[in-house]
XYZ file of C-alpha atoms in Angstrom:
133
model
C 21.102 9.847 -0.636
C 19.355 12.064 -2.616
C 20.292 13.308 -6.130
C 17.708 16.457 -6.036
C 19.062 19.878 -4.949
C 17.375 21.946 -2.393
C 16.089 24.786 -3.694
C 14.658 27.285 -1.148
C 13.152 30.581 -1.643
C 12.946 34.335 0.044
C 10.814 37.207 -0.638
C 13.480 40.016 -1.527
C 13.216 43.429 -3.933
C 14.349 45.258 -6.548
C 15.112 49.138 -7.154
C 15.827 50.760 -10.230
C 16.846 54.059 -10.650
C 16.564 55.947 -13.728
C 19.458 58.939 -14.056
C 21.383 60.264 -16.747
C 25.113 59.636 -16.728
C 26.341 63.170 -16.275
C 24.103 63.432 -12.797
C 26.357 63.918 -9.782
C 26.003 63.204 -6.341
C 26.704 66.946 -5.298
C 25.651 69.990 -7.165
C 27.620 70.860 -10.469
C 29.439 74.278 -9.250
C 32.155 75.286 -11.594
C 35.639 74.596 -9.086
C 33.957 71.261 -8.880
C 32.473 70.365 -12.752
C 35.331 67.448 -13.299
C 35.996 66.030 -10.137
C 32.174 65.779 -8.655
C 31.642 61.820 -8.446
C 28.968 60.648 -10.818
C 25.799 60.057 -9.291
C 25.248 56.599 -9.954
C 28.636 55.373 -8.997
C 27.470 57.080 -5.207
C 24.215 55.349 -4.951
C 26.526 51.775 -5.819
C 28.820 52.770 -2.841
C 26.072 53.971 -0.608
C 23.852 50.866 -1.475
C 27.479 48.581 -0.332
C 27.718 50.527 2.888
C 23.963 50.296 3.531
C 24.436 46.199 3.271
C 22.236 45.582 0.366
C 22.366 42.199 -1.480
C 23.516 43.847 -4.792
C 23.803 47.527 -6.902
C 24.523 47.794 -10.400
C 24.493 50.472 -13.002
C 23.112 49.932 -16.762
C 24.056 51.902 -18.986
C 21.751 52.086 -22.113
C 22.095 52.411 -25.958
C 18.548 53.552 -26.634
C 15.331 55.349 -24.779
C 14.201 57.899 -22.914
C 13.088 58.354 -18.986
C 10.444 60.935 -17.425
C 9.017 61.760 -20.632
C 12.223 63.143 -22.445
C 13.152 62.426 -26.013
C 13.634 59.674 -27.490
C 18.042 59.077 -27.391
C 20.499 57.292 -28.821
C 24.580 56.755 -28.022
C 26.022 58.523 -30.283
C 28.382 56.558 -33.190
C 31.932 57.536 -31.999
C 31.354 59.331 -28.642
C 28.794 58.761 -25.525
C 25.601 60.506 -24.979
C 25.941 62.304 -21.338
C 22.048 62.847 -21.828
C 21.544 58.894 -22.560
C 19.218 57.091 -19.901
C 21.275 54.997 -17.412
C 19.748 53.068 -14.675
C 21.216 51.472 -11.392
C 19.524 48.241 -9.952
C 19.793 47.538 -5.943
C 18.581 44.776 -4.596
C 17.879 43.795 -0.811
C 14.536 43.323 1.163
C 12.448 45.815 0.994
C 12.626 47.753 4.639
C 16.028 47.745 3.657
C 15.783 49.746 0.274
C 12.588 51.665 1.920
C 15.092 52.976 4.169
C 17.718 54.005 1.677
C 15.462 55.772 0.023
C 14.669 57.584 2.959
C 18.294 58.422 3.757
C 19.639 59.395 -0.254
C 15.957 61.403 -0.622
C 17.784 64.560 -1.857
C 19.802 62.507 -4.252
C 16.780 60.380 -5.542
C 13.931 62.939 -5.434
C 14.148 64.227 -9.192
C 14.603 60.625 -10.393
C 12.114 57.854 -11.838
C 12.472 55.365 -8.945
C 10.948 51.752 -9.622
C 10.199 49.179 -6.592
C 9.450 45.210 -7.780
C 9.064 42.485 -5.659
C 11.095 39.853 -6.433
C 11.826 35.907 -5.044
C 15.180 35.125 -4.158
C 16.275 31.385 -4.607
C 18.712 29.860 -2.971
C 20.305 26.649 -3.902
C 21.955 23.609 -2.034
C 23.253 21.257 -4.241
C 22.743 17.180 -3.644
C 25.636 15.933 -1.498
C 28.351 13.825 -3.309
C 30.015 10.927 -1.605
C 33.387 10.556 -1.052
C 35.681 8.434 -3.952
C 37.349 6.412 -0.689
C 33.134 6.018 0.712
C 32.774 3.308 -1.906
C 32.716 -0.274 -1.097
């Protein structure tokens, strides 16, 4: 028996997508200003549907995307104009291919591809308390 775990590891990728938080998933006409679904909360459900490994959204507290200004969140209320980013991860013909599919959605935004290695780990196998002799 072996006390070591098994650590084994996978070539895999990472997206990040640079938005602001007011950005919506359809185009802001006024019937539809407040109940248009925010853009990054779309590209979290599209990434689930699409089977990716993983999609968050960050929000941020400080910077500035595409060359814009310099922004901060603002002391009592939120910045709509703030920097927010969401992170997908999955192999890479997989996110290639969501990127093909949510083009009109992602073609204004910064978009940022890393590779990545994915670990997975098996830990040591424990006997059994009745095993001993």
């Amino acid at each position: 028996m072996t006390d070591t775990a098994i650590l084994t590891s996978s070539e895999i990728g990472m997206l990040r997508i640079y938005m602001m938080p007011r950005d919506t998933a359809e185009p802001r006409k006024a019937w539809k200003l407040w109940s248009a679904r925010p853009l990054y909360r779309e590209l979290v459900v599209q990434a689930k549907a699409a089977g990716l490994m993983n999609a968050v959204a960050h929000h941020t507290h400080y910077g500035f995307s595409n060359h814009g200004p310099v922004l901060d969140q603002g002391a009592e209320t939120s910045n709509p104009y703030l920097t927010m980013c969401v992170e997908l991860i999955g192999h890479r013909a997989d996110l290639e291919l969501f990127c093909q599919r949510h083009a009109a959605l992602l073609e204004t935004k910064v978009v940022i591809y890393k590779q990545l290695e994915h670990w997975s780990i098996e830990a040591p196998a424990r006997p059994h308390p009745e095993s001993k002799a």
